[in-house]
Coordinates of C-alpha atoms in Angstrom, one line a residue:
Chain C
M20 CA 4.8 -18.9 -1.9
T21 CA 5.4 -19.3 -5.6
D22 CA 2.2 -18.4 -7.0
T23 CA 2.0 -15.7 -9.6
F24 CA 2.0 -12.4 -8.0
A25 CA -1.1 -10.1 -8.9
P26 CA -1.4 -6.7 -7.3
T27 CA -4.5 -6.3 -4.8
T28 CA -4.9 -2.9 -6.4
R29 CA -6.6 -2.4 -10.0
F30 CA -4.2 -3.0 -12.8
A31 CA -3.4 0.0 -14.9
V32 CA -2.8 -1.3 -18.2
P33 CA -1.5 -4.9 -19.2
G34 CA 1.1 -5.2 -21.8
R35 CA -0.3 -5.9 -25.0
I36 CA 2.0 -8.4 -27.2
A37 CA 5.1 -10.3 -26.8
V38 CA 8.3 -8.5 -27.8
S39 CA 11.1 -9.7 -29.7
N40 CA 14.0 -9.2 -27.5
R41 CA 16.4 -10.3 -30.0
A42 CA 15.5 -7.4 -32.5
A43 CA 15.6 -5.3 -29.8
A44 CA 19.1 -6.0 -28.7
V45 CA 20.7 -5.6 -32.2
W46 CA 22.2 -2.3 -33.6
Q47 CA 21.4 -2.2 -37.4
T48 CA 22.5 0.3 -39.9
A49 CA 19.8 2.6 -41.2
T50 CA 20.4 4.4 -44.5
L51 CA 18.5 7.9 -44.8
T52 CA 16.7 7.9 -48.3
E53 CA 14.5 10.8 -48.1
I54 CA 13.7 13.8 -46.1
R55 CA 10.2 15.6 -46.5
R56 CA 9.4 18.7 -44.8
E57 CA 6.3 18.7 -42.6
T58 CA 5.9 21.9 -41.1
P59 CA 8.7 24.9 -40.3
H60 CA 9.8 22.9 -37.4
A61 CA 9.3 19.0 -38.4
S62 CA 10.5 16.8 -40.9
T63 CA 10.1 13.4 -42.0
F64 CA 13.1 11.0 -42.2
R65 CA 12.7 7.9 -44.4
F66 CA 15.3 5.2 -43.9
A67 CA 15.8 1.7 -45.6
V68 CA 16.7 -0.7 -42.7
P69 CA 17.2 -3.9 -44.9
G70 CA 17.1 -6.3 -41.7
W71 CA 14.2 -4.8 -40.2
S72 CA 12.0 -7.3 -38.1
G73 CA 8.8 -5.3 -38.6
H74 CA 7.0 -3.6 -35.9
L75 CA 3.5 -2.8 -34.5
A76 CA 1.9 0.7 -34.9
G77 CA 2.8 2.6 -31.7
Q78 CA 6.1 1.2 -31.0
H79 CA 9.5 3.0 -31.1
L80 CA 13.1 2.5 -31.7
M81 CA 16.3 3.8 -30.2
L82 CA 18.7 5.8 -32.5
R83 CA 22.3 6.6 -31.9
L84 CA 24.8 9.0 -33.6
R85 CA 28.6 8.5 -33.2
A86 CA 31.2 11.6 -33.5
E87 CA 34.6 11.0 -34.7
D88 CA 36.0 11.0 -31.1
G89 CA 33.6 8.3 -30.1
Y90 CA 31.2 10.3 -28.3
V91 CA 27.7 8.6 -28.8
A92 CA 24.1 10.2 -28.5
Q93 CA 21.1 8.0 -28.4
R94 CA 17.4 8.9 -28.4
H95 CA 14.0 7.1 -28.2
Y96 CA 11.9 8.2 -31.2
S97 CA 8.3 6.8 -32.3
I98 CA 7.8 5.0 -35.5
A99 CA 5.7 7.2 -38.1
S100 CA 5.7 4.6 -40.9
H101 CA 3.0 1.8 -40.9
P102 CA 3.9 -1.9 -40.3
D103 CA 3.6 -3.0 -44.1
D104 CA 6.2 -0.6 -45.2
T105 CA 9.0 -3.8 -45.3
G106 CA 12.3 -2.9 -45.0
H107 CA 11.9 0.8 -44.1
V108 CA 11.0 2.9 -41.3
E109 CA 10.1 6.7 -41.2
L110 CA 10.5 8.9 -38.3
T111 CA 9.2 12.6 -37.8
L112 CA 11.5 14.9 -35.8
D113 CA 10.8 18.2 -34.4
H114 CA 14.0 20.5 -34.6
V115 CA 14.4 20.7 -30.9
E116 CA 16.1 24.2 -29.9
G117 CA 19.7 22.9 -28.8
G118 CA 19.0 19.1 -29.8
E119 CA 22.2 17.7 -30.7
V120 CA 20.7 14.6 -32.3
S121 CA 17.4 16.6 -34.0
G122 CA 19.7 19.5 -34.9
W123 CA 22.1 17.2 -36.7
F124 CA 18.8 15.7 -38.5
H125 CA 17.7 19.1 -39.4
T126 CA 21.0 21.0 -40.4
V127 CA 23.4 18.4 -41.6
A128 CA 21.5 14.9 -42.6
A129 CA 21.2 14.3 -46.3
P130 CA 20.0 11.2 -48.5
G131 CA 22.7 8.5 -48.2
D132 CA 23.7 9.3 -44.5
T133 CA 23.8 6.4 -42.3
V134 CA 23.0 6.1 -38.6
E135 CA 22.2 3.0 -36.1
V136 CA 19.0 1.9 -34.9
R137 CA 17.8 -0.8 -32.6
G138 CA 14.1 -2.1 -32.2
P139 CA 11.1 -2.0 -32.4
L140 CA 10.9 -1.4 -28.7
S141 CA 8.1 -1.7 -25.8
G142 CA 4.9 -3.3 -26.5
F143 CA 2.9 -1.0 -24.1
F144 CA 1.6 1.7 -26.6
A145 CA 1.4 -0.8 -29.5
W146 CA -2.0 -1.2 -31.5
P147 CA -2.1 -4.5 -33.3
G148 CA -5.4 -3.2 -35.0
D149 CA -7.7 -5.6 -33.1
R150 CA -9.8 -3.1 -31.0
P151 CA -11.4 0.1 -31.6
A152 CA -8.9 2.9 -31.2
L153 CA -9.5 6.6 -29.9
L154 CA -6.2 8.4 -30.4
L155 CA -5.4 12.0 -28.9
G156 CA -2.3 13.5 -29.9
A157 CA -0.5 17.0 -29.8
G158 CA 2.2 18.3 -31.7
S159 CA 4.8 15.6 -32.6
G160 CA 2.7 13.4 -30.2
V161 CA 0.4 12.5 -33.2
V162 CA 3.5 10.3 -34.7
P163 CA 2.9 7.2 -33.3
L164 CA -0.7 7.5 -34.0
M165 CA -0.2 8.5 -37.6
S166 CA 1.3 4.8 -37.6
M167 CA -2.0 3.6 -36.4
L168 CA -4.0 5.6 -38.9
R169 CA -1.7 4.3 -41.8
Q170 CA -2.2 0.8 -40.9
H171 CA -5.9 1.3 -40.2
R172 CA -6.2 2.4 -44.0
A173 CA -3.5 0.4 -45.8
R174 CA -5.2 -3.0 -44.4
R175 CA -8.7 -1.2 -44.8
L176 CA -9.5 -2.4 -41.3
S177 CA -13.1 -2.1 -40.4
V178 CA -12.5 -1.5 -36.7
P179 CA -13.2 1.9 -35.4
L180 CA -10.6 4.6 -35.3
R181 CA -10.8 8.2 -34.4
L182 CA -7.9 10.7 -34.1
V183 CA -8.1 14.1 -32.4
V184 CA -5.0 15.9 -32.9
S185 CA -4.0 19.3 -31.5
A186 CA -1.4 21.8 -33.2
R187 CA -0.7 25.4 -32.6
G188 CA -1.8 26.1 -36.0
P189 CA -2.5 24.9 -39.6
E190 CA 0.9 25.5 -40.6
E191 CA 2.1 23.6 -37.5
L192 CA -0.2 20.5 -38.0
I193 CA 2.1 17.5 -38.9
Y194 CA 0.7 15.4 -41.8
A195 CA -1.9 17.8 -42.5
R196 CA -2.7 16.6 -45.9
E197 CA -3.3 13.0 -44.7
Y198 CA -6.3 13.4 -42.2
G199 CA -9.7 12.3 -43.4
A200 CA -13.1 12.0 -41.8
E201 CA -11.6 10.0 -38.9
T202 CA -10.0 13.2 -37.7
T203 CA -10.8 16.1 -35.6
T204 CA -8.2 19.0 -35.7
V205 CA -7.9 21.2 -32.9
F206 CA -6.0 24.6 -33.3
T207 CA -4.8 26.3 -29.8
R208 CA -3.0 29.6 -31.1
T209 CA -4.1 30.3 -34.8
A210 CA -6.9 29.0 -37.1
P211 CA -8.1 29.6 -40.3
Q212 CA -11.0 32.3 -40.4
G213 CA -14.4 30.5 -39.1
V214 CA -12.4 27.7 -37.1
P215 CA -12.4 28.1 -33.3
V216 CA -9.0 28.6 -31.6
G217 CA -8.8 26.9 -28.1
R218 CA -7.4 23.9 -25.8
M219 CA -8.7 20.5 -26.5
A220 CA -12.0 20.3 -24.6
A221 CA -14.8 17.9 -23.5
A222 CA -16.7 19.1 -26.5
H223 CA -14.0 17.3 -28.7
V224 CA -14.1 14.1 -26.4
A225 CA -17.2 13.6 -25.0
P226 CA -19.2 12.8 -28.2
L227 CA -16.5 10.4 -29.1
L228 CA -17.2 8.4 -26.1
A229 CA -21.0 9.0 -26.3
E230 CA -21.0 6.9 -29.6
Q231 CA -18.5 4.5 -28.5
P232 CA -18.3 1.1 -30.5
P233 CA -19.4 -2.2 -28.7
G234 CA -16.6 -3.2 -26.2
G235 CA -15.4 0.6 -25.8
W236 CA -12.5 2.4 -27.1
E237 CA -8.9 1.5 -26.4
A238 CA -7.6 5.2 -25.8
Y239 CA -4.1 6.4 -26.8
V240 CA -2.7 9.5 -25.7
C241 CA 0.6 10.9 -26.9
G242 CA 2.2 14.6 -26.6
S243 CA 4.1 16.6 -24.0
N244 CA 3.4 16.0 -20.1
G245 CA 1.1 19.1 -20.1
F246 CA -1.1 17.7 -23.0
A247 CA -1.0 14.1 -21.6
E248 CA -2.4 15.3 -18.1
H249 CA -4.9 17.4 -19.7
A250 CA -6.2 14.7 -22.6
S251 CA -6.3 11.9 -20.2
R252 CA -8.4 13.8 -17.7
L253 CA -10.7 14.7 -20.3
L254 CA -11.0 10.9 -21.1
V255 CA -11.5 10.1 -17.7
E256 CA -14.1 12.7 -17.2
A257 CA -16.0 11.7 -20.2
G258 CA -16.1 8.1 -18.8
Q259 CA -13.3 6.3 -20.6
P260 CA -11.8 3.6 -18.0
V261 CA -8.6 4.5 -16.4
D262 CA -7.1 0.8 -17.3
R263 CA -8.0 1.5 -21.1
I264 CA -5.8 4.6 -21.3
R265 CA -2.1 4.5 -22.6
I266 CA -0.3 7.3 -22.3
E267 CA 3.2 8.1 -23.8
R268 CA 4.6 11.3 -22.9
F269 CA 7.8 13.2 -24.4
G270 CA 11.1 12.8 -22.4
Chain H
M5 CA 30.2 1.3 -34.7
H6 CA 30.3 3.6 -37.5
V7 CA 30.9 7.5 -37.3
T8 CA 28.0 9.7 -38.3
R9 CA 28.8 12.1 -41.0
G10 CA 29.1 15.7 -39.8
F11 CA 27.8 14.8 -36.2
T12 CA 29.8 16.6 -33.5
G13 CA 27.4 16.3 -30.7
R14 CA 26.9 18.9 -27.6
P15 CA 30.3 20.1 -25.9
R16 CA 31.8 17.3 -24.1
V17 CA 31.8 17.7 -20.2
P18 CA 33.7 15.0 -18.4
D19 CA 31.5 13.8 -15.8
A20 CA 32.1 10.4 -13.9
G21 CA 28.8 10.8 -12.5
L22 CA 27.0 10.1 -16.0
P23 CA 26.4 6.5 -17.0
P24 CA 26.9 5.4 -20.5
G25 CA 24.6 6.3 -22.8
Q26 CA 23.1 9.0 -20.4
Y27 CA 22.9 12.9 -20.6
D28 CA 22.4 15.5 -18.2
A29 CA 18.7 16.6 -18.3
G30 CA 19.7 19.9 -15.9
D31 CA 16.8 21.3 -14.5
D32 CA 14.2 19.5 -16.5
W33 CA 12.4 16.4 -15.1
P34 CA 10.6 14.7 -17.6
V35 CA 7.3 12.8 -16.6
L36 CA 7.3 9.3 -18.4
S37 CA 4.4 7.5 -16.6
A38 CA 2.3 5.5 -18.7
E39 CA -1.0 5.7 -17.1
V40 CA -3.5 8.4 -15.9
T41 CA -1.9 10.2 -12.8
P42 CA -4.3 9.2 -10.0
D43 CA -6.1 11.7 -7.5
L44 CA -4.7 10.1 -4.5
A45 CA -4.9 12.3 -1.1
P46 CA -2.3 11.5 1.7
T47 CA -5.3 10.2 3.7
D48 CA -5.9 8.0 1.2
W49 CA -2.4 6.5 0.7
T50 CA -1.3 3.1 2.4
F51 CA 1.9 1.1 2.1
R52 CA 1.7 -2.5 2.6
V53 CA 4.5 -5.2 2.8
D54 CA 3.6 -8.6 2.8
G55 CA 4.7 -12.1 1.2
L56 CA 7.6 -13.9 2.4
V57 CA 7.7 -12.1 6.0
E58 CA 7.4 -12.8 9.4
E59 CA 4.7 -10.2 10.2
P60 CA 2.7 -8.5 7.1
R61 CA 1.8 -5.0 7.7
T62 CA 0.2 -2.0 6.4
W63 CA 1.1 1.6 7.1
N64 CA -1.1 4.9 6.7
W65 CA 0.4 8.0 6.0
T66 CA 0.5 8.9 9.5
Q67 CA 2.1 5.8 10.7
A68 CA 4.8 5.9 7.9
H69 CA 5.8 9.3 9.1
E70 CA 6.4 7.9 12.7
L71 CA 9.3 5.9 11.3
P72 CA 12.7 7.8 11.5
A73 CA 13.3 10.1 8.5
S74 CA 16.0 9.4 5.8
A75 CA 16.9 11.6 2.9
Y76 CA 18.6 10.7 -0.6
E77 CA 20.7 13.5 -2.2
G78 CA 22.4 12.3 -5.2
D79 CA 21.6 11.4 -9.0
I80 CA 18.7 9.8 -10.7
H81 CA 18.9 8.0 -14.2
C82 CA 16.0 7.4 -16.8
V83 CA 15.9 4.7 -19.3
T84 CA 15.0 7.2 -21.9
S85 CA 18.5 8.5 -21.6
W86 CA 18.2 11.6 -19.3
S87 CA 19.9 11.8 -15.9
K88 CA 19.4 14.3 -13.3
F89 CA 22.0 15.3 -11.0
G90 CA 21.9 16.4 -7.2
V91 CA 18.1 15.7 -6.5
R92 CA 17.0 15.7 -2.8
F93 CA 14.4 13.4 -1.9
G94 CA 13.0 13.0 1.8
G95 CA 11.0 10.2 3.2
V96 CA 12.0 6.8 5.2
S97 CA 14.4 4.1 4.4
L98 CA 12.9 0.9 3.1
D99 CA 15.0 -0.9 5.7
A100 CA 12.7 0.7 8.4
F101 CA 9.8 -0.9 6.9
L102 CA 11.5 -4.2 6.3
D103 CA 12.8 -4.4 10.1
V104 CA 9.2 -4.4 11.3
V105 CA 7.9 -7.1 8.8
R106 CA 11.1 -9.3 9.1
P107 CA 11.6 -11.0 5.9
H108 CA 12.2 -14.7 5.8
A109 CA 15.4 -16.0 4.7
S110 CA 14.0 -17.3 1.6
A111 CA 12.9 -14.1 0.1
T112 CA 15.0 -12.9 -2.8
H113 CA 13.0 -10.6 -4.8
V114 CA 10.3 -8.0 -4.5
V115 CA 7.3 -7.0 -6.6
A116 CA 6.7 -3.1 -5.9
Y117 CA 3.2 -2.0 -7.0
S118 CA 1.4 1.0 -7.3
H119 CA -2.2 2.4 -6.3
T120 CA -2.5 2.4 -10.2
G121 CA -1.6 -1.2 -10.5
Y122 CA 1.7 -0.5 -12.0
T123 CA 4.2 -3.0 -11.2
T124 CA 8.3 -3.6 -11.0
N125 CA 10.6 -6.3 -9.7
L126 CA 13.7 -5.8 -7.9
P127 CA 16.1 -8.3 -6.2
L128 CA 15.6 -7.7 -2.5
S129 CA 19.4 -7.0 -2.1
D130 CA 18.6 -3.7 -4.3
V131 CA 16.1 -2.5 -1.9
T132 CA 17.9 -3.1 1.4
G133 CA 21.1 -1.9 2.9
G134 CA 20.2 1.9 2.7
R135 CA 19.9 1.8 -1.1
A136 CA 15.8 2.2 -1.4
W137 CA 13.5 4.7 0.2
I138 CA 9.5 5.5 0.5
A139 CA 9.9 9.4 -0.5
W140 CA 7.1 11.8 -0.1
E141 CA 9.2 14.9 -0.3
Y142 CA 11.3 16.7 -3.3
D143 CA 13.5 19.5 -2.7
G144 CA 11.9 19.9 0.7
R145 CA 8.5 20.0 -0.8
P146 CA 5.6 17.5 -0.9
L147 CA 6.3 15.2 -4.0
P148 CA 4.1 16.4 -6.7
A149 CA 1.4 13.8 -8.1
E150 CA 2.8 13.3 -11.6
H151 CA 6.2 12.4 -10.1
G152 CA 4.7 9.8 -7.7
G153 CA 3.1 12.0 -4.8
P154 CA 2.0 11.6 -2.4
A155 CA 4.7 8.7 -2.0
R156 CA 6.9 6.9 -4.7
L157 CA 9.5 4.2 -4.2
L158 CA 13.1 5.4 -4.7
V159 CA 15.8 3.1 -6.0
P160 CA 18.4 5.6 -7.5
H161 CA 21.2 3.3 -8.3
L162 CA 18.9 1.8 -10.9
Y163 CA 17.0 3.0 -13.8
F164 CA 14.1 5.2 -12.6
W165 CA 11.1 2.9 -13.8
K166 CA 12.1 0.9 -10.8
S167 CA 11.3 3.8 -8.6
A168 CA 7.4 3.0 -8.8
K169 CA 5.2 6.1 -8.4
W170 CA 2.1 6.0 -6.2
I171 CA 3.7 3.2 -4.3
A172 CA 1.3 0.8 -2.7
G173 CA 3.2 -1.9 -1.4
L174 CA 6.0 -4.6 -1.9
R175 CA 5.6 -8.3 -1.7
L176 CA 8.2 -10.6 -0.9
L177 CA 9.0 -13.5 -3.2
D178 CA 11.6 -16.4 -3.5
H179 CA 11.8 -16.0 -7.2
D180 CA 11.8 -13.0 -9.9
E181 CA 8.6 -12.0 -11.4
P182 CA 8.7 -9.7 -14.4
G183 CA 6.7 -6.2 -13.6
F184 CA 5.0 -3.8 -16.0
W185 CA 7.6 -2.6 -18.3
E186 CA 10.0 -5.9 -17.7
Q187 CA 6.9 -7.7 -19.5
N188 CA 7.2 -5.0 -22.1
G189 CA 10.8 -5.8 -23.2
Y190 CA 12.7 -3.8 -20.3
H191 CA 15.6 -5.4 -18.4
A192 CA 14.9 -7.5 -15.4
R193 CA 17.2 -5.3 -13.1
G194 CA 18.2 -2.0 -15.0
N195 CA 21.5 -1.0 -13.8
P196 CA 22.3 2.2 -15.6
W197 CA 26.0 1.7 -15.2
E198 CA 26.1 -1.5 -17.3
E199 CA 23.5 0.1 -19.5
Q200 CA 20.9 -2.7 -18.8
R201 CA 18.0 -0.9 -20.7
Y202 CA 16.2 -3.9 -22.5
S203 CA 15.8 -7.5 -22.1
G204 CA 19.2 -9.1 -23.6
D205 CA 21.5 -6.1 -22.6

């Protein structure tokens, strides 16, 4: 039996793109060129990576730091910048309590410092910009979704894109100045006067599925596991097919 | 590899159980599935083994529990860099299922697939000889749905994406056939001790 195997069960979410394995295998030097504060707990770090092969919105990279005694710490981070920002990548990192890598970025790192990166990695969560995109994110889960939104704008794409982004409050909303009419913000703890406070709900998601474009949405969900479980359930209950929901969870 | 200015890292705790590039996640057990967690009751769960076998067979929840119980106590390693020490899973050794279906001599690989449609590929030799389980208990309790319950594949000596959640079946093949993450740039085998994270590692 040598025929191609396909499971008898429903296929969840087929991969979208061919990934360059050669680019993913090579560690490259990334030079920090700029740090921009986004919120009290998150900043954007811009790097020059001259040999960067390019990426698709939604992909991530692996980053490593090395101590003098040879100790190495490596982490996966979603890429925030859009694919046409040639030779550069931007990462937006939360300052994780006790985090050895995010702690270094938030307390030590300065322009001119160098780190090492490999990527882009994984095609599963990538959005090539071809199909209507419905994006649900919470906290720093908005980072790969912002790469998609930036690409949508930079290339003046006509394909529909909608973003629902959740944050604890306005001061915790990453990229607050960049959202436009495509975005709905949800505040879970504090909100400006007259704006409701609460969890992302069917009322935010159902109207977007009611007005879905021909061929339907590709849904992308990114955030903590708790948020991902909640948001993906909202999508399913509103009628989004499970095999057109991609989920990226922190961890 | 160059030294990062001013980076010291967390305190060094020499640990022979930690594969290269991994850190100890402690009590955390991150959930990293790429799909919607299915609403799957034990009574709806089935597990099938077919392909290059003498006698293809499907087990339901009750039938699977009639096989001899087997436990795994040890460590697990996720490709995203966390490892978790001293976990306890309960279930049945995959050998017990394979003994019933009797693999052909020509079988070299398996594709494990989930009730969601997730797939992952493994050499047959990595899921035989007491190194793989169908697990339905974690720490003495039913395996939570977000961690693959009612039952998941458990292959703890490989990166954990190989341990397919919501396991639905294994198909035995005479060749390797890339699964879901393997088609998305991840390594065909995923041995954490050789840091086989991505294709080309």
